[in-house]
XYZ file of C-alpha atoms in Angstrom:
633
model
C -106.427 65.910 -261.432
C -102.800 65.708 -260.975
C -100.433 68.344 -262.249
C -96.717 68.912 -261.796
C -95.440 72.343 -260.875
C -91.653 72.286 -260.765
C -89.392 73.592 -258.997
C -88.694 76.599 -256.796
C -85.050 76.804 -255.697
C -84.950 78.560 -252.369
C -82.001 77.397 -250.289
C -78.445 76.179 -250.609
C -79.364 73.517 -248.060
C -81.542 71.969 -250.750
C -84.996 71.325 -249.323
C -87.452 69.522 -251.544
C -91.121 69.582 -250.649
C -93.605 67.340 -252.460
C -97.276 68.087 -251.893
C -99.555 65.408 -253.253
C -103.262 65.248 -252.685
C -105.214 62.651 -254.625
C -108.696 61.928 -253.407
C -111.588 59.992 -254.808
C -114.959 61.115 -253.704
C -118.267 59.419 -254.093
C -121.281 60.972 -252.492
C -124.964 60.601 -253.016
C -126.797 63.517 -254.457
C -128.583 65.479 -251.761
C -131.027 68.314 -251.663
C -129.390 71.700 -252.204
C -128.115 73.138 -248.893
C -129.466 76.424 -247.571
C -127.985 79.520 -249.094
C -124.733 80.368 -247.281
C -124.466 83.486 -245.193
C -122.560 86.120 -247.148
C -118.977 86.424 -245.985
C -116.195 88.824 -246.702
C -114.074 87.687 -249.654
C -110.784 86.010 -248.806
C -107.852 88.296 -249.312
C -105.749 87.356 -252.330
C -102.016 87.031 -252.129
C -100.056 89.648 -254.040
C -96.290 89.634 -254.358
C -94.231 92.595 -255.463
C -92.532 91.823 -258.756
C -89.626 94.007 -257.672
C -88.837 91.451 -254.950
C -88.790 88.585 -257.486
C -86.479 90.026 -260.094
C -84.412 87.351 -261.834
C -87.052 84.708 -261.246
C -88.417 82.833 -264.263
C -91.569 80.760 -264.368
C -91.755 78.167 -267.112
C -89.076 80.020 -269.031
C -90.852 83.365 -268.756
C -89.471 86.253 -266.765
C -91.614 86.948 -263.720
C -92.419 90.391 -265.123
C -93.877 88.761 -268.249
C -96.039 86.484 -266.130
C -97.229 89.379 -263.966
C -98.212 91.294 -267.089
C -101.280 89.039 -267.415
C -103.011 91.004 -264.637
C -104.167 94.637 -264.669
C -101.315 95.555 -262.277
C -98.010 94.379 -263.784
C -96.207 95.296 -260.566
C -97.902 92.437 -258.709
C -97.702 88.655 -259.117
C -101.104 87.148 -258.299
C -102.974 83.882 -258.653
C -104.660 85.078 -261.856
C -101.227 85.553 -263.436
C -100.242 81.964 -262.699
C -103.613 80.686 -263.869
C -103.184 82.271 -267.285
C -99.490 81.517 -267.611
C -99.736 77.877 -266.515
C -103.287 76.992 -267.529
C -104.296 76.030 -263.983
C -107.896 76.405 -262.848
C -107.516 75.601 -259.131
C -107.575 78.962 -257.320
C -106.991 77.371 -253.921
C -103.878 75.653 -255.195
C -102.556 78.821 -256.803
C -103.025 80.838 -253.620
C -101.151 78.122 -251.760
C -98.308 78.276 -254.276
C -98.039 82.054 -253.893
C -98.000 81.762 -250.110
C -95.195 79.234 -250.423
C -93.157 81.719 -252.449
C -94.044 84.405 -249.941
C -92.826 82.291 -247.047
C -89.480 81.841 -248.789
C -89.231 85.572 -249.316
C -89.682 86.092 -245.591
C -86.617 83.953 -244.856
C -84.433 86.389 -246.746
C -83.055 83.625 -248.973
C -82.782 84.732 -252.621
C -85.187 82.917 -254.905
C -83.863 81.180 -257.971
C -85.636 80.068 -261.130
C -88.997 78.343 -261.062
C -89.400 75.774 -263.851
C -92.742 74.270 -264.781
C -92.346 71.602 -267.428
C -95.611 70.437 -268.910
C -96.791 67.778 -271.312
C -94.521 66.609 -274.075
C -91.431 68.722 -273.364
C -90.385 67.683 -269.858
C -86.906 68.174 -268.390
C -87.463 67.391 -264.719
C -90.021 65.397 -262.788
C -90.876 64.904 -259.153
C -88.709 61.794 -258.810
C -85.658 63.640 -260.131
C -86.402 66.563 -257.860
C -86.278 64.286 -254.824
C -83.146 62.517 -256.008
C -81.170 65.637 -256.869
C -82.037 67.651 -253.738
C -80.873 70.775 -255.477
C -83.135 73.157 -253.616
C -86.187 72.554 -255.815
C -89.689 72.894 -254.496
C -92.021 70.353 -256.157
C -95.734 71.087 -256.118
C -98.462 68.797 -257.399
C -102.017 69.988 -257.915
C -104.675 68.094 -255.942
C -107.137 65.867 -257.807
C -110.725 64.807 -257.273
C -112.403 62.573 -259.876
C -115.470 60.436 -259.354
C -115.647 58.082 -262.322
C -119.065 56.613 -261.467
C -120.613 60.071 -261.650
C -118.985 60.813 -265.000
C -119.194 57.558 -266.940
C -121.506 54.634 -266.189
C -119.903 51.198 -266.430
C -122.737 49.403 -268.230
C -121.157 46.452 -270.080
C -117.526 47.520 -269.910
C -115.606 44.667 -268.312
C -114.494 45.397 -264.767
C -110.837 45.516 -265.782
C -111.463 47.827 -268.722
C -113.675 50.135 -266.717
C -110.946 50.488 -264.094
C -108.375 51.301 -266.772
C -110.695 53.781 -268.428
C -111.509 55.532 -265.169
C -107.845 55.796 -264.299
C -107.116 57.404 -267.660
C -110.060 59.796 -267.525
C -108.999 60.856 -264.037
C -105.485 61.795 -265.095
C -106.769 63.666 -268.144
C -108.448 66.123 -265.788
C -104.965 67.561 -265.200
C -104.593 68.656 -268.827
C -105.929 71.555 -270.818
C -108.817 69.886 -272.674
C -108.523 72.061 -275.772
C -105.183 70.380 -276.573
C -106.470 66.803 -276.297
C -107.802 64.740 -279.223
C -109.609 61.380 -279.133
C -110.668 59.660 -282.354
C -112.684 56.520 -282.966
C -113.424 54.328 -285.935
C -117.126 54.067 -286.758
C -118.255 50.644 -287.994
C -118.041 47.948 -285.313
C -116.398 50.390 -282.918
C -119.008 53.049 -282.177
C -121.823 50.809 -283.363
C -122.185 47.178 -284.347
C -122.623 46.172 -287.973
C -121.624 48.240 -290.969
C -123.014 51.473 -292.457
C -121.625 50.698 -295.927
C -123.027 47.186 -295.989
C -126.433 48.277 -294.737
C -126.538 51.186 -297.174
C -125.823 49.113 -300.282
C -128.146 46.295 -299.221
C -131.066 48.636 -298.578
C -130.227 50.551 -301.752
C -130.596 47.365 -303.812
C -133.725 46.217 -301.971
C -135.363 49.624 -302.505
C -134.308 49.790 -306.188
C -132.268 52.941 -305.537
C -129.141 51.024 -306.526
C -129.430 49.162 -309.830
C -127.158 48.263 -312.732
C -127.160 51.551 -314.600
C -124.282 53.267 -316.350
C -125.706 56.583 -315.194
C -125.098 55.471 -311.598
C -122.444 52.942 -310.676
C -121.343 50.494 -313.292
C -118.881 47.658 -312.742
C -115.426 48.805 -311.750
C -112.493 48.129 -314.022
C -110.769 45.721 -311.639
C -113.420 43.003 -311.570
C -114.770 41.025 -313.369
C -112.960 40.738 -316.681
C -114.468 42.685 -319.638
C -115.714 39.510 -321.316
C -117.650 38.459 -318.213
C -119.409 41.703 -317.365
C -122.518 41.389 -319.461
C -123.304 37.978 -318.003
C -122.359 39.125 -314.515
C -124.920 41.911 -314.381
C -127.661 39.474 -315.379
C -126.768 36.974 -312.663
C -125.678 39.180 -309.773
C -127.029 42.235 -307.970
C -124.976 45.311 -307.052
C -125.030 44.057 -303.464
C -123.490 40.746 -304.561
C -120.864 42.746 -306.392
C -120.166 44.927 -303.354
C -119.530 41.847 -301.210
C -117.351 40.109 -303.798
C -115.193 43.175 -304.400
C -113.641 42.947 -300.939
C -112.023 39.588 -301.650
C -111.745 39.739 -305.433
C -110.237 43.211 -305.790
C -109.483 44.448 -302.271
C -111.036 46.626 -299.588
C -110.227 49.911 -301.334
C -112.523 49.035 -304.220
C -115.155 47.763 -301.840
C -115.135 51.092 -299.959
C -115.312 53.041 -303.224
C -118.288 51.131 -304.535
C -120.274 51.705 -301.338
C -120.360 55.395 -302.313
C -120.358 55.048 -306.111
C -123.441 52.838 -305.945
C -125.435 55.996 -305.169
C -123.988 58.057 -308.003
C -126.674 60.156 -309.691
C -128.955 60.227 -306.642
C -129.755 63.419 -304.723
C -128.335 63.668 -301.222
C -131.789 63.564 -299.619
C -132.394 60.168 -301.254
C -129.316 58.714 -299.543
C -130.703 59.996 -296.248
C -134.045 58.303 -296.924
C -132.087 55.124 -297.586
C -130.322 55.587 -294.231
C -133.576 56.040 -292.351
C -134.934 52.849 -293.870
C -131.934 50.602 -293.211
C -131.760 51.791 -289.591
C -134.953 49.832 -288.956
C -133.710 46.627 -290.607
C -132.175 43.707 -288.651
C -128.876 44.380 -290.412
C -128.961 48.077 -289.573
C -126.159 49.465 -287.371
C -127.009 50.014 -283.695
C -124.835 52.168 -281.395
C -122.871 50.747 -278.492
C -124.204 52.770 -275.531
C -120.843 52.483 -273.786
C -119.023 54.123 -276.692
C -121.713 56.767 -277.101
C -121.307 57.666 -273.424
C -117.524 57.837 -273.716
C -117.683 60.071 -276.792
C -120.181 62.354 -275.072
C -118.099 62.597 -271.898
C -114.953 63.567 -273.787
C -116.846 66.135 -275.839
C -118.558 67.596 -272.767
C -115.165 68.049 -271.114
C -114.036 70.283 -273.967
C -111.740 67.744 -275.604
C -111.678 67.238 -279.357
C -113.595 63.974 -279.798
C -114.286 62.714 -283.305
C -115.242 59.748 -285.478
C -113.267 58.723 -288.580
C -114.587 56.137 -290.997
C -114.100 54.527 -294.399
C -117.878 54.396 -294.918
C -119.504 56.997 -297.197
C -119.714 60.336 -295.493
C -123.424 60.685 -296.327
C -124.025 57.687 -294.056
C -121.468 58.628 -291.401
C -123.002 62.027 -290.605
C -126.500 60.802 -289.645
C -125.123 57.643 -288.004
C -122.808 59.562 -285.679
C -125.616 61.973 -284.877
C -127.718 58.996 -283.786
C -125.183 58.421 -280.969
C -126.510 61.582 -279.288
C -122.995 62.466 -278.178
C -123.281 66.152 -279.031
C -120.252 66.309 -281.313
C -120.528 68.665 -284.257
C -120.409 67.734 -287.934
C -116.843 69.026 -288.268
C -115.747 66.268 -285.855
C -116.899 63.570 -288.303
C -114.987 62.153 -291.266
C -115.921 59.544 -293.866
C -115.325 58.577 -297.479
C -116.073 61.879 -299.170
C -118.184 62.411 -302.278
C -118.495 65.208 -304.802
C -121.962 66.683 -305.202
C -123.365 69.171 -307.684
C -126.363 71.436 -308.012
C -128.413 69.947 -310.878
C -129.902 73.367 -311.600
C -126.501 74.914 -312.213
C -125.391 73.157 -315.391
C -121.968 74.793 -315.574
C -121.128 74.510 -311.878
C -118.243 72.375 -310.679
C -118.699 69.464 -308.257
C -117.720 70.233 -304.665
C -116.842 67.876 -301.814
C -119.737 67.419 -299.436
C -117.456 67.764 -296.404
C -116.144 71.088 -297.681
C -119.637 72.503 -298.067
C -120.516 71.383 -294.556
C -117.335 72.597 -292.857
C -117.397 76.026 -294.490
C -120.880 76.619 -293.064
C -123.765 78.452 -294.630
C -124.340 82.059 -295.495
C -127.279 83.886 -293.958
C -128.413 86.094 -296.840
C -130.285 88.380 -294.461
C -127.328 89.175 -292.192
C -124.404 88.303 -294.436
C -122.971 86.165 -291.641
C -121.589 82.640 -292.055
C -122.678 80.131 -289.447
C -122.092 76.453 -288.826
C -124.641 73.792 -289.656
C -126.108 72.658 -286.356
C -127.034 69.212 -287.652
C -127.275 67.113 -290.777
C -130.926 67.979 -291.287
C -129.898 71.589 -291.887
C -127.418 70.359 -294.481
C -130.179 68.497 -296.283
C -132.345 71.612 -296.247
C -129.581 73.431 -298.136
C -128.036 70.713 -300.314
C -130.586 67.904 -300.273
C -131.374 68.254 -303.984
C -127.733 68.202 -305.033
C -126.713 64.951 -306.706
C -123.727 62.708 -306.103
C -121.450 62.807 -309.147
C -118.260 61.096 -307.958
C -116.340 59.743 -304.999
C -113.238 61.309 -303.554
C -110.221 59.021 -303.726
C -110.700 56.593 -300.883
C -108.514 56.923 -297.816
C -105.411 54.794 -297.987
C -104.697 52.262 -295.287
C -101.664 53.782 -293.652
C -102.358 57.484 -293.545
C -106.050 57.793 -294.316
C -107.506 57.824 -290.841
C -104.464 59.723 -289.648
C -105.207 62.413 -292.216
C -108.829 62.415 -291.097
C -107.801 62.743 -287.445
C -105.451 65.621 -288.164
C -108.122 67.328 -290.261
C -110.470 67.273 -287.286
C -107.742 68.756 -285.078
C -106.888 71.431 -287.654
C -110.489 72.567 -287.874
C -110.625 72.793 -284.089
C -107.435 74.894 -283.993
C -108.642 77.202 -286.770
C -112.049 77.677 -285.159
C -110.564 78.407 -281.745
C -108.012 80.859 -283.114
C -110.708 82.742 -285.025
C -112.479 83.297 -281.711
C -109.317 84.120 -279.715
C -109.555 87.445 -277.910
C -105.810 87.750 -277.269
C -102.662 86.172 -278.744
C -102.361 84.126 -275.556
C -105.669 82.418 -276.317
C -104.421 81.040 -279.626
C -103.250 77.447 -279.939
C -101.064 75.624 -282.459
C -101.666 72.321 -284.221
C -98.210 71.148 -283.127
C -99.297 71.375 -279.490
C -102.266 69.044 -279.995
C -101.880 65.566 -278.503
C -103.660 62.305 -279.244
C -104.952 60.863 -275.988
C -107.112 57.968 -277.183
C -107.774 55.968 -280.343
C -110.426 53.299 -280.697
C -111.017 50.758 -283.436
C -111.775 47.159 -284.309
C -109.396 46.481 -287.180
C -105.694 47.235 -286.681
C -102.599 46.122 -288.563
C -98.935 46.720 -287.799
C -97.845 49.941 -289.569
C -94.609 48.481 -290.960
C -96.693 46.194 -293.160
C -98.074 49.234 -294.930
C -94.928 51.258 -295.469
C -93.903 48.939 -298.302
C -95.371 50.406 -301.512
C -95.800 47.008 -303.167
C -99.421 46.429 -304.024
C -99.604 42.920 -302.600
C -98.200 44.083 -299.258
C -100.643 46.980 -299.177
C -103.558 44.675 -299.862
C -102.398 42.246 -297.184
C -102.143 45.078 -294.688
C -105.606 46.291 -295.548
C -106.966 42.843 -294.884
C -105.435 43.232 -291.451
C -107.060 46.581 -290.853
C -106.942 50.320 -291.471
C -107.569 51.693 -287.986
C -103.816 51.864 -287.365
C -103.802 55.010 -289.499
C -105.206 56.928 -286.528
C -101.868 56.507 -284.747
C -100.161 58.581 -287.460
C -102.343 61.672 -287.231
C -100.963 63.487 -284.182
C -98.210 63.053 -281.586
C -98.984 60.731 -278.707
C -99.204 62.011 -275.145
C -95.914 61.727 -273.287
C -95.452 59.122 -270.542
C -91.963 59.817 -269.200
C -90.282 57.623 -266.608
C -92.536 56.678 -263.729
C -95.053 59.396 -264.494
C -98.216 57.712 -265.819
C -99.716 59.055 -268.987
C -99.563 58.111 -272.624
C -102.101 57.581 -275.387
C -104.666 54.880 -274.655
C -105.741 52.365 -277.296
C -109.204 50.797 -277.191
C -109.665 47.668 -279.277
C -113.155 46.306 -279.866
C -112.593 42.581 -280.236
C -115.246 41.386 -282.653
C -117.383 38.304 -282.157
C -120.088 36.843 -284.374
C -123.421 35.589 -283.086
C -124.330 32.702 -285.362
C -127.674 31.230 -286.291
C -127.182 28.536 -283.651
C -126.703 31.278 -281.053
C -123.008 30.459 -280.781
C -120.373 33.152 -280.388
C -117.266 33.018 -282.560
C -114.350 35.500 -282.545
C -113.307 37.043 -285.831
C -110.115 35.299 -286.899
C -106.878 37.230 -286.987
C -108.221 40.468 -285.508
C -106.697 40.020 -282.056
C -103.379 38.777 -283.437
C -103.108 41.775 -285.760
C -103.917 44.134 -282.913
C -101.328 42.580 -280.618
C -98.718 43.022 -283.354
C -99.779 46.636 -283.775
C -99.452 47.297 -280.034
C -96.045 45.604 -279.903
C -94.780 47.859 -282.676
C -96.255 50.967 -281.081
C -94.479 50.177 -277.823
C -91.268 49.660 -279.767
C -91.387 52.911 -281.736
C -93.147 54.954 -279.007
C -91.830 53.486 -275.746
C -92.766 56.513 -273.621
C -96.146 57.341 -275.114
C -98.307 54.197 -275.181
C -100.801 54.282 -272.310
C -103.530 51.822 -271.349
C -104.360 48.938 -273.688
C -108.078 48.145 -273.462
C -109.399 45.029 -275.230
C -113.196 44.971 -275.032
C -115.153 42.088 -276.515
C -118.365 42.798 -278.385
C -120.859 41.031 -280.602
C -120.613 42.979 -283.854
C -121.848 40.528 -286.506
C -125.299 39.093 -285.997
C -126.175 36.157 -288.233
C -129.018 34.725 -286.153
C -132.665 35.538 -286.740
C -132.997 36.330 -283.031
C -130.283 38.057 -281.060
C -128.663 41.370 -280.490
C -125.152 42.738 -280.568
C -123.363 44.543 -277.809
C -120.470 44.573 -275.388
C -119.453 41.313 -273.680
C -118.806 41.950 -270.026
C -116.897 38.658 -269.870
C -114.935 37.235 -272.780
C -115.270 33.548 -273.693
C -112.148 31.629 -272.719
C -110.521 28.608 -274.320
C -110.661 25.198 -272.630
C -107.704 22.758 -272.530
C -107.531 20.460 -275.533
C -108.194 17.461 -273.279
C -111.411 18.933 -271.934
C -114.660 17.791 -273.552
C -116.328 20.378 -275.724
C -119.980 21.291 -275.665
C -122.199 23.318 -277.930
C -124.883 24.269 -275.466
C -124.900 26.459 -272.402
C -127.136 26.069 -269.401
C -128.877 29.256 -268.322
C -126.620 31.362 -266.149
C -123.393 29.680 -267.239
C -120.867 30.044 -270.054
C -119.556 27.371 -272.346
C -115.837 27.589 -272.852
C -114.017 26.598 -275.977
C -111.532 27.579 -278.603
C -112.561 29.764 -281.549
C -112.920 26.603 -283.586
C -115.468 25.126 -281.167
C -117.488 28.355 -281.173
C -118.326 28.728 -277.467
C -121.923 29.638 -276.786
C -122.716 32.490 -274.449
C -126.456 32.136 -274.839
C -129.099 29.836 -273.374
C -130.247 27.186 -275.845
C -133.630 28.871 -276.242
C -133.250 30.817 -279.502
C -135.656 33.546 -278.443
C -133.652 34.596 -275.395
C -130.749 36.984 -275.886
C -127.552 36.295 -273.975
C -127.392 37.800 -270.528
C -124.134 39.732 -271.048
C -124.902 40.801 -274.597
C -127.582 43.521 -274.631
C -125.975 46.872 -275.231
C -128.614 48.871 -277.050
C -130.476 51.501 -275.005
C -133.544 49.298 -274.621
C -131.612 46.287 -273.399
C -128.623 47.822 -271.652
C -127.367 46.465 -268.380
C -128.793 48.188 -265.288
C -126.841 51.238 -264.157
C -123.893 50.569 -261.922
C -124.514 51.659 -258.339
C -122.941 54.801 -257.012
C -119.826 53.226 -255.585
C -116.393 54.759 -255.112
C -114.539 55.179 -258.381
C -112.068 52.378 -259.144
C -109.233 54.878 -259.431
C -106.698 53.588 -256.864
C -106.492 55.595 -253.640
C -103.610 57.984 -253.180
C -100.782 57.156 -250.837
C -100.679 59.082 -247.554
C -98.880 62.389 -247.610
C -95.270 62.188 -246.380
C -94.690 63.234 -242.754
C -93.556 66.780 -242.198
C -89.848 67.059 -242.757
C -89.597 63.736 -244.585
C -88.301 64.752 -247.994
C -85.593 62.225 -248.750
C -87.643 60.097 -251.138
C -90.935 60.016 -253.035
C -93.880 58.371 -251.293
C -94.794 55.051 -252.921
C -97.088 55.525 -255.920
C -100.345 53.551 -256.231
C -100.673 51.181 -259.196
C -100.964 53.299 -262.363
C -101.972 56.542 -260.623
C -103.213 59.592 -262.495
C -100.671 61.528 -264.514
C -98.370 64.177 -263.116
C -97.814 65.832 -266.467
C -99.590 68.457 -268.485
C -99.606 69.847 -271.980
C -98.103 73.267 -272.547
């Protein structure tokens, strides 16, 4: 963890001390050591506030900071911990001793400024350059990536980037950090909506019935509808809507197809399609990442355009531990069929408001979707909420997740200092498979909107919350994970989805233009997401197929242990010619995942050596993309 603590002015001579300790540890687990012999507690440093009058710490008068402890006449490590959000007691004691040593020189102390996160005014580099008597302190960091997140089928380059980012995030208050991911083809391969409608038709739950979901007004024409319903199934219609009328109508129909059915019937449909070849299967790598972020206390969530009644159980199948209020999908209105005069209510609202315990009168959260079904399983779907729009939809979903987190935390706050504000929340990571440049969507013309939707809707996540600041040479920023989609065809050839990468690159270029100091790591991870073959499995590609020169002969087969290169048009094969053998780099489901990576030192670059004593004229050279020196307020 790296954290900036700026700047104690202590001398007109202008001495600037930079303390930087960045270590990466990797040690094998050993048997627990013998219980240590009890020792006397280490004496804590206490400074008299009366000797520090006029000093401010992060804009607060020293007396205000000292008021955090039982004795407001003393400035102690606990005061700094609460005022600055720092957990490292050893570091805080060291900082107090540094102040104490300056007091002993008889030199009057001046202001101490600690600028954190998105509102910085000074940084370590400026401190060194200005030599205005500032004392720069940086909190030490230890982060072992291999112990926190297994590599599995992340590419080596992407795993290094990810580890570097996760290491620097350790320097931030986790309750202010938000990471959001798309669902379909990002957290799992294949599509919840597609699988739901297909299984619904196969199981006769979804049929042409005006009491359920009839043809939408946009397609086909009124004179063709009677003949259409005799020739086509609702699943045919669902697929055609995407190209004939646009993605918005396609998303709507995936939920409307189940109109009139009780909620528990949609769950039965989910359980059945999960066992089908076309059923979505989680990417273990993404499940692990989501779980890690959640376990660290960050706000990790999934936002999706698929029906919410499919998103809830699908996200739960990731076993990441995130709660239902961290999940968003295309919402539906449900109604109690026994209460004739009752009004329909959004399913998400019922879930997020919790349930009332009639015995105690207390409201509690639903622990899982099964508890929701026990309460509302007999309620029927009566309508769909207006589908999320392309530009702001997933941004609205992301901000909704953050708002619920803020509200829940503030309800539990013991003191005003424990409360947080939505404006202090920062987006630290977004992940998706289908991005488009946001300027394409700002134009209200329908044709432009449709064209942008064809390019993607995951870009909406970038609009939900402010990005994490990356000022000057201080690494940071909001990371963007792009799952580059490939299709495994019936001939066991792998073909990239056309236009996806180009759209994403345009999106990134625009983000860097409009947010030059806040875009962090760009991670492009290839994955098989569409499986057309009878035999084969989806999953992360540890190595992407590469294009061969136009003059090079093309081939359609791959010898075992090698890769065939080719352009997207030549459909390079990553699999042996035997159709029953899955590709070596492909398996990513729990049963076929790559073997665990060995316990090796984390790929976070090593820290530079500490500067020699007395050498304070310039910053030590930084390693390539080191962990961040900033922190949220």
